[in-house]
Amino acid sequence: GMYVFLHAVKGTPFETPDQGKARLLTHWEQLDYGVQFTSSRKFFTISPIILYFLASFYTKYDPTHFILNTTSLLTVLIPKLPQLHGVRIFGINKY
């Protein structure tokens, strides 16, 4: 859910005075006006990591669950990297 909410859906849920500049940006790119390493961005980055550790611990590091949890963690963390700010890989979510 976090990936879809922060990295896949573009635009804003309400009308903004920016005259449509935000319509091509995801919520993550709009968060804190694009400034990196703010407290809210750190929270959204650390929360999936904590959930990953909890899920791994409670599944007793079962290999199947571990691979699924690691894959889902990477799909959420990689788009949050500052190097990928505004980048559309393979043109996905370009428009």
Short mmCIF file of C-alpha atoms in Angstrom, two decimals:
data_model
loop_
_atom_site.label_atom_id
_atom_site.label_comp_id
_atom_site.label_asym_id
_atom_site.label_seq_id
_atom_site.Cartn_x
_atom_site.Cartn_y
_atom_site.Cartn_z
CA GLY A 1 0.00 0.00 0.00
CA MET A 2 2.82 2.41 0.81
CA TYR A 3 4.38 1.96 -2.62
CA VAL A 4 1.13 2.73 -4.41
CA PHE A 5 0.27 5.70 -2.19
CA LEU A 6 3.69 7.36 -2.24
CA HIS A 7 5.26 6.33 -5.56
CA ALA A 8 2.60 5.31 -8.09
CA VAL A 9 -0.28 7.80 -7.72
CA LYS A 10 0.43 11.22 -9.21
CA GLY A 11 -1.16 14.60 -8.59
CA THR A 12 -2.88 15.93 -5.50
CA PRO A 13 -6.21 14.93 -3.96
CA PHE A 14 -7.20 18.59 -3.70
CA GLU A 15 -6.83 21.68 -5.83
CA THR A 16 -3.58 23.53 -5.24
CA PRO A 17 -2.52 27.05 -6.21
CA ASP A 18 0.53 25.79 -8.13
CA GLN A 19 -1.41 25.87 -11.44
CA GLY A 20 -0.95 22.16 -12.16
CA LYS A 21 2.78 21.79 -11.52
CA ALA A 22 2.13 18.95 -9.07
CA ARG A 23 0.02 16.90 -11.48
CA LEU A 24 3.11 15.16 -12.87
CA LEU A 25 4.70 14.49 -9.46
CA THR A 26 4.08 11.59 -7.09
CA HIS A 27 3.23 12.22 -3.46
CA TRP A 28 6.82 11.37 -2.46
CA GLU A 29 8.19 14.00 -4.86
CA GLN A 30 5.76 16.61 -3.51
CA LEU A 31 6.51 15.80 0.13
CA ASP A 32 8.28 18.75 1.80
CA TYR A 33 8.64 20.48 -1.60
CA GLY A 34 11.28 17.98 -2.71
CA VAL A 35 13.71 18.71 0.13
CA GLN A 36 15.59 15.53 1.02
CA PHE A 37 16.15 14.05 4.51
CA THR A 38 13.42 15.92 6.39
CA SER A 39 11.78 14.37 9.44
CA SER A 40 8.67 13.24 7.54
CA ARG A 41 10.76 11.62 4.79
CA LYS A 42 12.90 9.88 7.41
CA PHE A 43 9.73 8.55 9.08
CA PHE A 44 8.39 7.16 5.78
CA THR A 45 11.78 5.56 5.12
CA ILE A 46 12.33 4.04 8.57
CA SER A 47 8.79 2.67 9.10
CA PRO A 48 9.03 -0.06 6.39
CA ILE A 49 12.46 -1.05 7.71
CA ILE A 50 11.02 -1.54 11.20
CA LEU A 51 8.11 -3.54 9.76
CA TYR A 52 10.60 -5.66 7.82
CA PHE A 53 12.57 -6.50 10.97
CA LEU A 54 9.39 -7.31 12.89
CA ALA A 55 8.03 -9.51 10.10
CA SER A 56 11.35 -11.33 9.78
CA PHE A 57 11.54 -11.91 13.52
CA TYR A 58 7.97 -13.19 13.88
CA THR A 59 8.29 -15.56 10.91
CA LYS A 60 11.50 -16.91 12.49
CA TYR A 61 13.49 -16.01 9.37
CA ASP A 62 11.70 -18.57 7.22
CA PRO A 63 13.44 -18.49 3.80
CA THR A 64 10.21 -18.05 1.80
CA HIS A 65 8.92 -15.22 3.96
CA PHE A 66 12.38 -13.69 4.16
CA ILE A 67 12.67 -13.47 0.35
CA LEU A 68 9.15 -12.01 0.03
CA ASN A 69 9.77 -9.49 2.81
CA THR A 70 13.14 -8.46 1.36
CA THR A 71 11.64 -8.00 -2.11
CA SER A 72 8.79 -5.88 -0.78
CA LEU A 73 11.21 -3.81 1.33
CA LEU A 74 13.41 -3.10 -1.68
CA THR A 75 10.43 -2.11 -3.85
CA VAL A 76 9.52 0.47 -1.23
CA LEU A 77 13.02 1.75 -0.37
CA ILE A 78 14.64 2.03 -3.80
CA PRO A 79 12.19 4.68 -5.12
CA LYS A 80 12.88 6.76 -2.00
CA LEU A 81 16.57 7.25 -2.83
CA PRO A 82 17.55 10.87 -3.56
CA GLN A 83 19.21 9.77 -6.81
CA LEU A 84 15.82 8.59 -8.12
CA HIS A 85 13.93 11.81 -7.36
CA GLY A 86 11.81 12.51 -10.45
CA VAL A 87 13.26 9.56 -12.41
CA ARG A 88 10.85 7.35 -14.35
CA ILE A 89 12.42 3.92 -14.92
CA PHE A 90 11.54 2.50 -18.37
CA GLY A 91 9.06 5.38 -18.78
CA ILE A 92 6.67 3.84 -16.26
CA ASN A 93 4.35 6.45 -14.71
CA LYS A 94 5.67 9.08 -17.10
CA TYR A 95 2.34 10.78 -17.82
#
